[in-house]
Short mmCIF file of C-alpha atoms and ligand atoms in Angstrom, two decimals:
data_model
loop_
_atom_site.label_atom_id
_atom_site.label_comp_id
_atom_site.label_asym_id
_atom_site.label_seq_id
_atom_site.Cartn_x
_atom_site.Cartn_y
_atom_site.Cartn_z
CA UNK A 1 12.69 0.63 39.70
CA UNK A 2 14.09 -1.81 36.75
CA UNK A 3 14.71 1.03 33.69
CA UNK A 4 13.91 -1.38 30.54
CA UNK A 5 16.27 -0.60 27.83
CA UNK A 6 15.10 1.31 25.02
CA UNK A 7 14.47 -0.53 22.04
CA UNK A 8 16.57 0.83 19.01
CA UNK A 9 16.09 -0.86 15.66
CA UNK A 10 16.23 0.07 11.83
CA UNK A 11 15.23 -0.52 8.15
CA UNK A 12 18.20 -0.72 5.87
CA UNK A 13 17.59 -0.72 2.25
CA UNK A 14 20.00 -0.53 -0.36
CA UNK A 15 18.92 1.98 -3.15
CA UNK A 16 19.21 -0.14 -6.36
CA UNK A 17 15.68 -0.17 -7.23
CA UNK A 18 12.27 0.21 -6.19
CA UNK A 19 10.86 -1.77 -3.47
CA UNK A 20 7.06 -3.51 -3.83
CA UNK A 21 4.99 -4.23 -0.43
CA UNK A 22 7.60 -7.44 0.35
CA UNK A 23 10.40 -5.02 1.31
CA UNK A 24 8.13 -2.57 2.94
CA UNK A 25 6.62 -4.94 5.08
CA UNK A 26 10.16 -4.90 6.74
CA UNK A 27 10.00 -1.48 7.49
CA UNK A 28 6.79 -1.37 8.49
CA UNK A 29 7.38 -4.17 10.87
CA UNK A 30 10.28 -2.57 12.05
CA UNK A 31 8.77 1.08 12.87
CA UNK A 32 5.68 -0.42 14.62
CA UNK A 33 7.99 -2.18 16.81
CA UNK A 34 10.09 0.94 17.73
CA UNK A 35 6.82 2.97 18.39
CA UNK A 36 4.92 0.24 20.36
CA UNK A 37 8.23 0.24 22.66
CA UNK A 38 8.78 3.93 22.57
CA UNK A 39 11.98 3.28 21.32
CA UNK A 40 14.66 4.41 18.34
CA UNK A 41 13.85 3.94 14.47
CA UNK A 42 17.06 4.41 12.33
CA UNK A 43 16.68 4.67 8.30
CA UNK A 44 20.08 3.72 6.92
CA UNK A 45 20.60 3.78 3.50
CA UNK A 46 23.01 0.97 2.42
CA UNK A 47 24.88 2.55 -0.65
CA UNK A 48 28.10 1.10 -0.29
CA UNK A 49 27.60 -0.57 -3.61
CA UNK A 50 28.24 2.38 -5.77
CA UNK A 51 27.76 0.93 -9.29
CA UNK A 52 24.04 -0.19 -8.21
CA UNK A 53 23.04 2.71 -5.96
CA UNK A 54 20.84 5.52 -7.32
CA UNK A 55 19.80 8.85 -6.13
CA UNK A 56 16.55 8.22 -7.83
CA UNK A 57 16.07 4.98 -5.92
CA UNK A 58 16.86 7.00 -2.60
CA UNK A 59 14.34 9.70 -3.72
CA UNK A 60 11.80 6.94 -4.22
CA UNK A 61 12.43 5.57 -0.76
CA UNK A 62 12.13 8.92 1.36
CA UNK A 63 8.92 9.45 -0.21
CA UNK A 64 7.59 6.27 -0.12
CA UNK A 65 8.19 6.04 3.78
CA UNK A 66 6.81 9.65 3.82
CA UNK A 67 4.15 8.22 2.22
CA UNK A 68 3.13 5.30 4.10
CA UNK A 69 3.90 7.47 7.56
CA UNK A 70 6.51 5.81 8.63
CA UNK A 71 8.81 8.59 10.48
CA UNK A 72 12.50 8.10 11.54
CA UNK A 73 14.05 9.36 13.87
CA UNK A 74 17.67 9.16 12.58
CA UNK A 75 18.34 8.54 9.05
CA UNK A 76 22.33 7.93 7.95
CA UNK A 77 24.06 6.80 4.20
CA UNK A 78 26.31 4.09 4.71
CA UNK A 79 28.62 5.75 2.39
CA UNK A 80 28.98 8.60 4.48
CA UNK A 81 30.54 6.11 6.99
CA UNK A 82 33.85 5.19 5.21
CA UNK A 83 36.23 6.98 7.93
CA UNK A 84 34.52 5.22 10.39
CA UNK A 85 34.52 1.43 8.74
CA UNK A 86 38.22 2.26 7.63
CA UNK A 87 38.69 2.64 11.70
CA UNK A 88 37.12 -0.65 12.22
CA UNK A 89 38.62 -2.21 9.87
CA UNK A 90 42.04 -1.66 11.09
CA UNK A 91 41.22 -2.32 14.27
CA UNK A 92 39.83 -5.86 13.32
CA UNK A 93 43.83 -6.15 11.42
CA UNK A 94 45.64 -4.92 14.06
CA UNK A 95 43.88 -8.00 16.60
CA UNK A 96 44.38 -10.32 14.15
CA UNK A 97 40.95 -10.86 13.49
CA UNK A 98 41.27 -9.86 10.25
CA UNK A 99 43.95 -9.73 7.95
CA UNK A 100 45.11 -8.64 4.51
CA UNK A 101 45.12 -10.69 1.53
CA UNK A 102 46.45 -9.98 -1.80
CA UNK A 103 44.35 -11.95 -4.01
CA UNK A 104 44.06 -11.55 -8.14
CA UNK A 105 40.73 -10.59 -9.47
CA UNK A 106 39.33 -12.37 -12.52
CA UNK A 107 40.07 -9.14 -13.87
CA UNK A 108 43.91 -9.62 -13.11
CA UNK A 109 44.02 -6.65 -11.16
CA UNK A 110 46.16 -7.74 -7.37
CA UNK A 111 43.72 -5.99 -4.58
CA UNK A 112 44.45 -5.95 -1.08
CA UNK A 113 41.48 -7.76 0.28
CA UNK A 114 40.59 -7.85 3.72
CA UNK A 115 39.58 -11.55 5.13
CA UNK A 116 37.93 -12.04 8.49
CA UNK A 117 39.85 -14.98 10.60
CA UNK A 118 36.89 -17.66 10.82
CA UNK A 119 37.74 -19.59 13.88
CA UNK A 120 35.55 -22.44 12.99
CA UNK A 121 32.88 -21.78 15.38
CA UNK A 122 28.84 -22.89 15.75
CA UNK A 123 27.07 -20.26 15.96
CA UNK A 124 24.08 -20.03 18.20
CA UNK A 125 21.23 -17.50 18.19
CA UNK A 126 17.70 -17.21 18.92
CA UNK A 127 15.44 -15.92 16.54
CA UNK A 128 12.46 -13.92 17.75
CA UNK A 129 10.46 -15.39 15.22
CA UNK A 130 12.11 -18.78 14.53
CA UNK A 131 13.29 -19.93 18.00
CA UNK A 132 16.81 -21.30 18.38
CA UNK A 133 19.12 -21.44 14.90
CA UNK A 134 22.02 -23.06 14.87
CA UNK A 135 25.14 -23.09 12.21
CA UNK A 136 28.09 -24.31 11.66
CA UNK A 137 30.86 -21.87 10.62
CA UNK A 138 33.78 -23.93 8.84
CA UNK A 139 32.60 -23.86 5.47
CA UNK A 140 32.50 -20.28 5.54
CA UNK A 141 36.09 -20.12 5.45
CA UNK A 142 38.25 -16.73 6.15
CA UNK A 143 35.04 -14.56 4.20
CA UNK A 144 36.21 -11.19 2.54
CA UNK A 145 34.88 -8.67 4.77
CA UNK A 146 36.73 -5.46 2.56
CA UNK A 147 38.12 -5.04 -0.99
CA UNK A 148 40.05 -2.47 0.62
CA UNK A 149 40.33 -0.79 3.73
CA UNK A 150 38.01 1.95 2.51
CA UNK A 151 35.89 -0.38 0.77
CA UNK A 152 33.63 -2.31 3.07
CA UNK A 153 31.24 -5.16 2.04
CA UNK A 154 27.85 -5.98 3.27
CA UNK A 155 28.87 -7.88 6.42
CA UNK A 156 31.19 -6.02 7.53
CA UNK A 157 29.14 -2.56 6.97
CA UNK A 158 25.78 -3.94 8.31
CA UNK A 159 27.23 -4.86 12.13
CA UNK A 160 29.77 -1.80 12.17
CA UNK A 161 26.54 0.41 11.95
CA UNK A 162 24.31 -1.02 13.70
CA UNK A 163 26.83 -1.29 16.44
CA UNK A 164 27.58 2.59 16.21
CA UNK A 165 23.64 3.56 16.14
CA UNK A 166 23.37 1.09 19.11
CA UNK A 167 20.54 -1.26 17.47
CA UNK A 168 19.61 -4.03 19.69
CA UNK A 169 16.78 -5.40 17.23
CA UNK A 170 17.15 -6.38 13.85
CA UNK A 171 14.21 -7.07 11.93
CA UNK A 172 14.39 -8.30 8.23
CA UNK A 173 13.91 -11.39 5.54
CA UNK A 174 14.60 -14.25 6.35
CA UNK A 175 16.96 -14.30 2.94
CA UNK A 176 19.53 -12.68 5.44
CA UNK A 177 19.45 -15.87 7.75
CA UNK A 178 21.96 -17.26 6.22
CA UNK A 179 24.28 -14.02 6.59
CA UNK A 180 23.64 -13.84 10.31
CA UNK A 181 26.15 -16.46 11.36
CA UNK A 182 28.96 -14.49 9.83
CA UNK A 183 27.71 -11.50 11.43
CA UNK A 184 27.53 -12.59 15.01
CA UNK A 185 31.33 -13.56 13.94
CA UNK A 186 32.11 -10.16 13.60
CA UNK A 187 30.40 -8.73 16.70
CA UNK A 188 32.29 -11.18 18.95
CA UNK A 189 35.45 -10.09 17.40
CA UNK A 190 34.63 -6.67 18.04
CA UNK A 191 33.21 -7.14 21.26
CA UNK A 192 30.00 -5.72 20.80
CA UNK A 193 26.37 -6.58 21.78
CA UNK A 194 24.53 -9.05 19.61
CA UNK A 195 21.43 -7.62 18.86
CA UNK A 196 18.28 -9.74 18.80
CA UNK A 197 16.96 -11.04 15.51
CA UNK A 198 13.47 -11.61 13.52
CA UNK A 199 13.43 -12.57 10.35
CA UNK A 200 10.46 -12.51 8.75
CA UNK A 201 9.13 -14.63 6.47
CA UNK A 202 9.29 -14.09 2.67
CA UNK A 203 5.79 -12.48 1.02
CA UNK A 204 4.74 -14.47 -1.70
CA UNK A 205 2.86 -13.79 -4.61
CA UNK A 206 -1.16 -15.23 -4.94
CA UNK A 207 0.57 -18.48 -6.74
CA UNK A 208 2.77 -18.84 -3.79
CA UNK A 209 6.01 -18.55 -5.73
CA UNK A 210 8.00 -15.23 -4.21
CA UNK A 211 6.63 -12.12 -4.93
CA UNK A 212 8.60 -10.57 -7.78
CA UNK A 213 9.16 -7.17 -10.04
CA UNK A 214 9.66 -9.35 -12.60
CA UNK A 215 6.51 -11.12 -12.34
CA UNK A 216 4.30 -7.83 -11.89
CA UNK A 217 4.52 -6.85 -8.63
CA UNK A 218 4.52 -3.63 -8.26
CA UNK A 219 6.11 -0.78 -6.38
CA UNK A 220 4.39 0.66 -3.44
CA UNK A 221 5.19 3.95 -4.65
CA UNK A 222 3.25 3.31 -7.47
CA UNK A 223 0.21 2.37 -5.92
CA UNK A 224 -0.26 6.25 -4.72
CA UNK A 225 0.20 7.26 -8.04
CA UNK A 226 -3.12 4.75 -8.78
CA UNK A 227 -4.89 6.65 -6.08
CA UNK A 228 -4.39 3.62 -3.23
CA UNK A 229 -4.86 5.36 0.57
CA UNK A 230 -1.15 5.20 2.69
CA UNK A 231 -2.90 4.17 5.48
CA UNK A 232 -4.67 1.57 3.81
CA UNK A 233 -1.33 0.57 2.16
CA UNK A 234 -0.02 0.77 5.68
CA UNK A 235 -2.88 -1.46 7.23
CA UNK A 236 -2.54 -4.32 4.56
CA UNK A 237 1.26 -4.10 4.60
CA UNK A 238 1.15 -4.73 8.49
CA UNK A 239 -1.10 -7.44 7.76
CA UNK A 240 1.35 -9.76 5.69
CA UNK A 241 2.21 -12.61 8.06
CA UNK A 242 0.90 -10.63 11.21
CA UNK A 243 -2.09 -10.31 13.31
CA UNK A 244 -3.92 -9.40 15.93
CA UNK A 245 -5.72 -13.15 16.63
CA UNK A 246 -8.72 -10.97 16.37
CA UNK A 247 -12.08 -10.94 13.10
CA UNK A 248 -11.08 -7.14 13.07
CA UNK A 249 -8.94 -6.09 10.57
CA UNK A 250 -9.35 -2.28 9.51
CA UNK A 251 -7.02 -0.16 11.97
CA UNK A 252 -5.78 3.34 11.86
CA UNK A 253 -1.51 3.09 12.40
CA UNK A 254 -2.14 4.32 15.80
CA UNK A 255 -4.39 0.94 16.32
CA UNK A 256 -1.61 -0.59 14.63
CA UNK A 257 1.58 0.55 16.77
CA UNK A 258 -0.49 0.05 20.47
CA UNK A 259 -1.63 -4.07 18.81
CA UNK A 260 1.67 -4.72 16.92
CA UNK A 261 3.97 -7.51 18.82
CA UNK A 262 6.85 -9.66 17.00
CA UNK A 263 5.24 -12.54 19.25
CA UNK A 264 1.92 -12.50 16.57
CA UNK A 265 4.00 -12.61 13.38
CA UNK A 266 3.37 -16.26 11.33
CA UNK A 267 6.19 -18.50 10.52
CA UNK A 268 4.98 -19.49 6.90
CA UNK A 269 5.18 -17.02 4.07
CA UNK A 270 2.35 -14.15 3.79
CA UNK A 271 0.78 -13.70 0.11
CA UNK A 272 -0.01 -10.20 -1.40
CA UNK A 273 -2.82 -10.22 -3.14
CA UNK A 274 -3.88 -6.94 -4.91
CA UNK A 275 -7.51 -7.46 -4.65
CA UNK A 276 -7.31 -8.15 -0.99
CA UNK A 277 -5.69 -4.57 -0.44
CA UNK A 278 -8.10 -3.11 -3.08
CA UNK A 279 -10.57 -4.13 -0.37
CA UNK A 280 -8.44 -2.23 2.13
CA UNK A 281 -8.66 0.53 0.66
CA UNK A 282 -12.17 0.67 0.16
CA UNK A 283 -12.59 0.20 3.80
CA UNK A 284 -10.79 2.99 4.83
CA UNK A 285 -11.93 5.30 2.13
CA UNK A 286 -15.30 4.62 3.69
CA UNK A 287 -14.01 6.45 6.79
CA UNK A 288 -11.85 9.52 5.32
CA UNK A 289 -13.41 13.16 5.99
CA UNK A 290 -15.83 13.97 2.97
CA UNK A 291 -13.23 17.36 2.60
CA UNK A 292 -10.45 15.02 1.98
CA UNK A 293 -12.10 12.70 -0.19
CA UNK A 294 -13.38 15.57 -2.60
CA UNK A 295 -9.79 16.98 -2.56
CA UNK A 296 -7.79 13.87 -3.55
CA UNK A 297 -10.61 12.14 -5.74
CA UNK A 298 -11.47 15.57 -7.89
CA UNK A 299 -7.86 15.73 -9.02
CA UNK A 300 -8.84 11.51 -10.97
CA UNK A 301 -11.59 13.35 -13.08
CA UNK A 302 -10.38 15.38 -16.26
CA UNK A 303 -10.43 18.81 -16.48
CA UNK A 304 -13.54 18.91 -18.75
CA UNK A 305 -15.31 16.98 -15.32
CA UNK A 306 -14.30 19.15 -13.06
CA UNK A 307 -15.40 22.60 -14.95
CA UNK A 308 -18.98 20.81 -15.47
CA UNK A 309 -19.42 20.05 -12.00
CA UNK A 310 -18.40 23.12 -10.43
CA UNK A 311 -21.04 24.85 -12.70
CA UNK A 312 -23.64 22.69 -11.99
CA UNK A 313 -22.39 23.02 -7.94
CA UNK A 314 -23.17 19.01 -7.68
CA UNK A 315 -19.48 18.49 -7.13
CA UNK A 316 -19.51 17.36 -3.26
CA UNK A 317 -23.12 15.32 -4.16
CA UNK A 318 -21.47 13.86 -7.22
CA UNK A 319 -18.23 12.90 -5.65
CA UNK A 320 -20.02 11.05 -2.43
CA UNK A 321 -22.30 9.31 -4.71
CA UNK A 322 -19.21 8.04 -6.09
CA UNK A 323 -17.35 6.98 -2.78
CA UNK A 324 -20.00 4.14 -2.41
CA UNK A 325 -18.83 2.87 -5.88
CA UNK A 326 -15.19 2.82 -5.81
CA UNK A 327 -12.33 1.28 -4.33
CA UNK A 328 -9.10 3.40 -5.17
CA UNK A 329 -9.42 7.01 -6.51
CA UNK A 330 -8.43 5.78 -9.91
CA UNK A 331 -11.70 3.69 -10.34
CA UNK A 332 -13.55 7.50 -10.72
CA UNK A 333 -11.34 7.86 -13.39
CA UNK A 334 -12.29 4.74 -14.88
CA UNK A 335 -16.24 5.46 -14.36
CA UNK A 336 -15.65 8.60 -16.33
CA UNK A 337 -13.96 6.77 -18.99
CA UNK A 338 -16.59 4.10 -19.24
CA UNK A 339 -19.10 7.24 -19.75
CA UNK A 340 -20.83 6.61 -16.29
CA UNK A 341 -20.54 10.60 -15.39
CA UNK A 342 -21.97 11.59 -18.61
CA UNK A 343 -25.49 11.19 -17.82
CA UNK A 344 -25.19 13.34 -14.65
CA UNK A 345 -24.30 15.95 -16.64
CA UNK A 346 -26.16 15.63 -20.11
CA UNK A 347 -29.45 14.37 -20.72
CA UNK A 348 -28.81 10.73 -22.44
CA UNK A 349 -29.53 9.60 -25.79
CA UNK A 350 -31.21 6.69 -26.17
CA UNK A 351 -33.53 4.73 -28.90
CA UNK A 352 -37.17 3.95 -26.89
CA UNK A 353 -36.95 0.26 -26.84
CA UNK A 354 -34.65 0.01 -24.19
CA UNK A 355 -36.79 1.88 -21.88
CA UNK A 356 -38.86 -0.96 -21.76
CA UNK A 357 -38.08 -4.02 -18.80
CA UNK A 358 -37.21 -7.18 -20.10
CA UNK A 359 -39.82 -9.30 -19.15
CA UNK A 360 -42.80 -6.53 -20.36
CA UNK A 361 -44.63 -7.07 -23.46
CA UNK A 362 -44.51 -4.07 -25.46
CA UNK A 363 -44.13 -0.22 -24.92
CA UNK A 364 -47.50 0.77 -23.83
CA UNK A 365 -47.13 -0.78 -20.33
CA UNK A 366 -43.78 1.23 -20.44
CA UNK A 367 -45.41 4.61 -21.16
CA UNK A 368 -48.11 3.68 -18.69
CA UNK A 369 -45.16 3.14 -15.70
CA UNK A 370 -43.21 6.18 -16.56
CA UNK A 371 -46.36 8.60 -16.66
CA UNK A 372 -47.59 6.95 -13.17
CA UNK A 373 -43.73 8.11 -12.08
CA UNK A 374 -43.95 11.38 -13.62
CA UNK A 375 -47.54 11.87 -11.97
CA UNK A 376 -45.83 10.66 -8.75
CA UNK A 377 -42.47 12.90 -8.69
CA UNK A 378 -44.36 16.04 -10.00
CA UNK A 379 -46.13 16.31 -6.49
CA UNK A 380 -42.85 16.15 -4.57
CA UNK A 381 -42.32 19.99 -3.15
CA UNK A 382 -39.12 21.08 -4.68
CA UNK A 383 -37.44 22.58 -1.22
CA UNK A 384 -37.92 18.83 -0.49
CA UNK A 385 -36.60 16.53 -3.43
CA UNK A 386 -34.30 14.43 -2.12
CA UNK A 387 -33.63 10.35 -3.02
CA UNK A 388 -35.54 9.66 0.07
CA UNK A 389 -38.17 11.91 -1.05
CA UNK A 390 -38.56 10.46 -4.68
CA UNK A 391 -38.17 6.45 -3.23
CA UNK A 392 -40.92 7.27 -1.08
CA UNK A 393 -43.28 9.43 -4.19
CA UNK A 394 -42.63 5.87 -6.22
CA UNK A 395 -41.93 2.84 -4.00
CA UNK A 396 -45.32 1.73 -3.28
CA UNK A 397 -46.36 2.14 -7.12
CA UNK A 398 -43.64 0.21 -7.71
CA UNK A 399 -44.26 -2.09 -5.56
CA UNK A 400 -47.45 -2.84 -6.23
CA UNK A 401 -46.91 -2.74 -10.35
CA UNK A 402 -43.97 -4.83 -10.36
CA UNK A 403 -40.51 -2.55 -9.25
CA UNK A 404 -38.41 -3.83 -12.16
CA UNK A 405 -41.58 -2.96 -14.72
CA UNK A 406 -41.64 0.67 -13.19
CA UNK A 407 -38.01 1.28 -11.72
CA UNK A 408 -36.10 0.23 -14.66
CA UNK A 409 -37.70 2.60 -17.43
CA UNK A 410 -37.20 4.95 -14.87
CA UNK A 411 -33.70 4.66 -14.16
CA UNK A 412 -32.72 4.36 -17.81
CA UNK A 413 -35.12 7.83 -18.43
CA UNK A 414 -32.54 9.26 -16.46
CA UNK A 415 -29.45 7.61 -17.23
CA UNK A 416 -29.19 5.58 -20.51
CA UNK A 417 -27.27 3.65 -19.32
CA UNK A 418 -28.30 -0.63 -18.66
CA UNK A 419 -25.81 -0.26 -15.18
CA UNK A 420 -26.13 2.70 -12.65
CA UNK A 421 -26.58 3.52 -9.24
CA UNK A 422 -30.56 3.41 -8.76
CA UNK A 423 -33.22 5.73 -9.94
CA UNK A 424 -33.55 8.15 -6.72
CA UNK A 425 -29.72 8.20 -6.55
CA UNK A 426 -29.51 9.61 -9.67
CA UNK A 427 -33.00 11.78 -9.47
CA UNK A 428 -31.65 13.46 -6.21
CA UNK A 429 -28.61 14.50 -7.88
CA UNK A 430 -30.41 15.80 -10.62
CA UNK A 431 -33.20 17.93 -9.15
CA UNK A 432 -36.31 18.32 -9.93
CA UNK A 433 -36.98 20.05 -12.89
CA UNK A 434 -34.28 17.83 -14.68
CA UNK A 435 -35.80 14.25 -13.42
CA UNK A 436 -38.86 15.26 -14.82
CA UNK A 437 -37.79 17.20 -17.98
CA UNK A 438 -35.43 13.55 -18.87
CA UNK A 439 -38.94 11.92 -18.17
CA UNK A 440 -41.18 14.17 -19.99
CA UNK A 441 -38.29 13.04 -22.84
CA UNK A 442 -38.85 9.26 -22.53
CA UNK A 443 -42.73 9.26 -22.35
CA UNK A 444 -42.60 11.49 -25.87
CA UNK A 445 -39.91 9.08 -27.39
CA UNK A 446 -42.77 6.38 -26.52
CA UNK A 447 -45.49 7.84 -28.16
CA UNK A 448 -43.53 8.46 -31.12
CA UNK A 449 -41.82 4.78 -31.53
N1 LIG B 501 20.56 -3.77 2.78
C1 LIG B 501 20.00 -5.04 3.03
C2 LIG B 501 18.89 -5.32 2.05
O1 LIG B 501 18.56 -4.49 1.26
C3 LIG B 501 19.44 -5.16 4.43
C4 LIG B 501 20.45 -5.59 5.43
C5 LIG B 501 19.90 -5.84 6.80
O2 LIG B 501 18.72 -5.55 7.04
O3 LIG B 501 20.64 -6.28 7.66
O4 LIG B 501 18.33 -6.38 2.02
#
């Protein structure tokens, strides 16, 4: 039997800020890789840079991968590493692979910086998602690999760890090609494994130019706070310059870790386009438990909402009549703003022309339409008033008398409103005795106009 060797790989952000879908695509590349292969998936915080390293920007990235699902199963601060780098370090001086340099900063301050001995070499690797790169080393020169032997920079600090966690995969931007070179310098010298590398291709904005804070992109963290789905979040992230070759798009992360393969992920850049994952979303709020949608959606209403509709116990009807009309959670907040809820729970006010279809001539053949309703609804058992139940009591009026004629008085009886979901929508939320009390309303505003 051939034992494959486990796959251990990581996501190493620094903490210096908050991180939109480009940088999360990394680690959400990088964790369905470890799960499809059953293997290792480090989180290593890179917060050697203590000037630009926050705890808040930390915070933000726990949660965020708490968030999106994405469980570790080792997580480690670089900082907490110095004894350990120091070791290296030394190690690299005492070879002669390395050596110390007292250099003056342009602050005039002599520091004893460490410089790695560049032998001049090309380097040669193969990328798993470029094929073969190769570089030439001398103009790299002898690069500063410490300020000090307890202070490590990036290069240095990146291989040492992922040497000691034993990562054989690395899997990030492509704006770290560039570093690789030096870093396969620094494994050789230390005699350690080169692991294998992917670097994925930048994600761009919708003009194609690279997706940016600075030009409005935003951070994933913030898209829970607008009521986005993780696993939508998830599903779209994964989607950015990978796929399955299939039409289907919607999958569960399960569906995502058994597909995902490093073999399927594009060479050219992958745009991130908000209304694309707004579309996500949607799709997978279609498929959420009706328990869970109530419990994360009631929360976007305001208080005032909430009291009404737990009177009126239309809550779970109210909130699923909503589900077919949004796309995040925040969108019911945003159809309460608009005034779309109010009719739902108050009877509208309205002046009696607008009851009337546009393409009728006068009121009359409105009154006629909405007492031919009224006649119609009335004879609906109440123990069976449903939307079904009142399309059926009206459709083949309507039908025959022209639906906009007949449907449109009715809706706005009921509503006020010139856009809302359709008359027997509405009328099944509202019950009998209100349908026909808001119509009884309408055909008395007629006679009087
Ligand atoms: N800390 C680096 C970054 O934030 C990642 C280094 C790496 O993945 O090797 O881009």
């Amino acid at each position: 039997m051939k034992i494959k060797p486990q796959v251990v790989t990581r996501f190493a952000p620094s903490p210096t800020g908050l991180f939109h879908a480009g940088t999360y695509r990394t680690a959400v590349f990088a964790y369905l890789f470890a799960r499809h292969h059953e293997g290792t998936f480090i989180l290593r915080i890179e917060d050697t840079d203590r000037i630009r390293s926050k705890k808040v920007y930390e915070d933000n990235i726990l949660e965020t991968m708490s968030w999106l699902g994405l469980s570790y199963d080792y997580l480690h601060r670089q900082s907490e590493w110095v004894k350990e780098h120091e070791s290296i370090i030394k190690n690299l001086v005492n070879r002669n692979q390395a050596y110390v340099s007292p250099e003056k900063g342009e602050d005039g301050v002599t520091r004893e910086l460490v410089r790695f001995r560049n032998q001049n070499k090309v380097v040669t690797f193969t990328d798993a998602i470029r094929g073969p790169i190769t570089m030439n080393t001398t103009d790299l020169g002898d690069f500063v690999i410490a300020k000090s032997f307890t202070e490590p920079l990036f290069h240095l600090t990146v291989v040492a760890d992922d040497a000691l966690t034993g990562v054989n995969h690395v899997i990030r931007g492509d704006d770290h090609i560039s570093n690789t070179p030096r870093q396969i310098l620094i494994y050789e010298a230390l005699g350690a494994t080169i692991p294998t590398y992917a670097h994925l291709p930048l994600v761009l904005a919708p003009d194609r130019s690279k997706l940016s804070k600075r030009k409005g992109a935003r951070a994933v963290s913030e898209y829970r706070d607008l009521g986005f789905l993780p696993e939508a979040l998830l599903n779209y992230i994964a989607s950015l310059g990978w796929n399955t070759g299939g039409v289907e798009e919607i999958f569960s992360k399960e569906e995502l870790v058994e597909r995902f393969s490093l073999d399927q992920v594009q060479k050219s850049g992958a745009i991130f386009d908000e209304v694309k994952l707004r579309w996500f979303n949607r799709e997978h709020l279609k498929k959420i438990s009706s328990d869970r949608f109530i419990a994360e959606g009631l929360p976007f209403l305001s208080k005032r909402m909430q009291g009404i509709l737990k009177e009126s116990g239309q809550t779970e009807v109210i909130l699923s009549l909503l589900r077919e009309r949004i796309e995040t959670y925040d969108d019911i907040r945003a159809l309460e703003e608009s005034g779309e809820l109010e009719y739902l729970v108050e009877a509208p006010i309205y002046e009696a022309e607008k009851l009337k279809w546009k393409q009728d001539p006068d009121l009359a053949v409105t009154k006629t339409h909405l007492e031919a309703t009224l006649g119609a609804v009335s004879k609906i058992p109440e123990g069976t008033w449903t939307k079904e139940s009142v399309r059926e009591a009206v459709w083949s009026y309507a039908e025959a008398a022209g639906k906009g004629s007949v449907l449109w008085p009715f809706r706005f009886a009921l509503t006020g409103k010139d856009k809302s979901p359709d008359p027997f929508e509405v009328a099944g939320i509202l019950g009998k005795d209100e349908t026909i009390r808001r119509i009884h309303t309408a055909i008395s505003k007629l006679a009087h106009a």
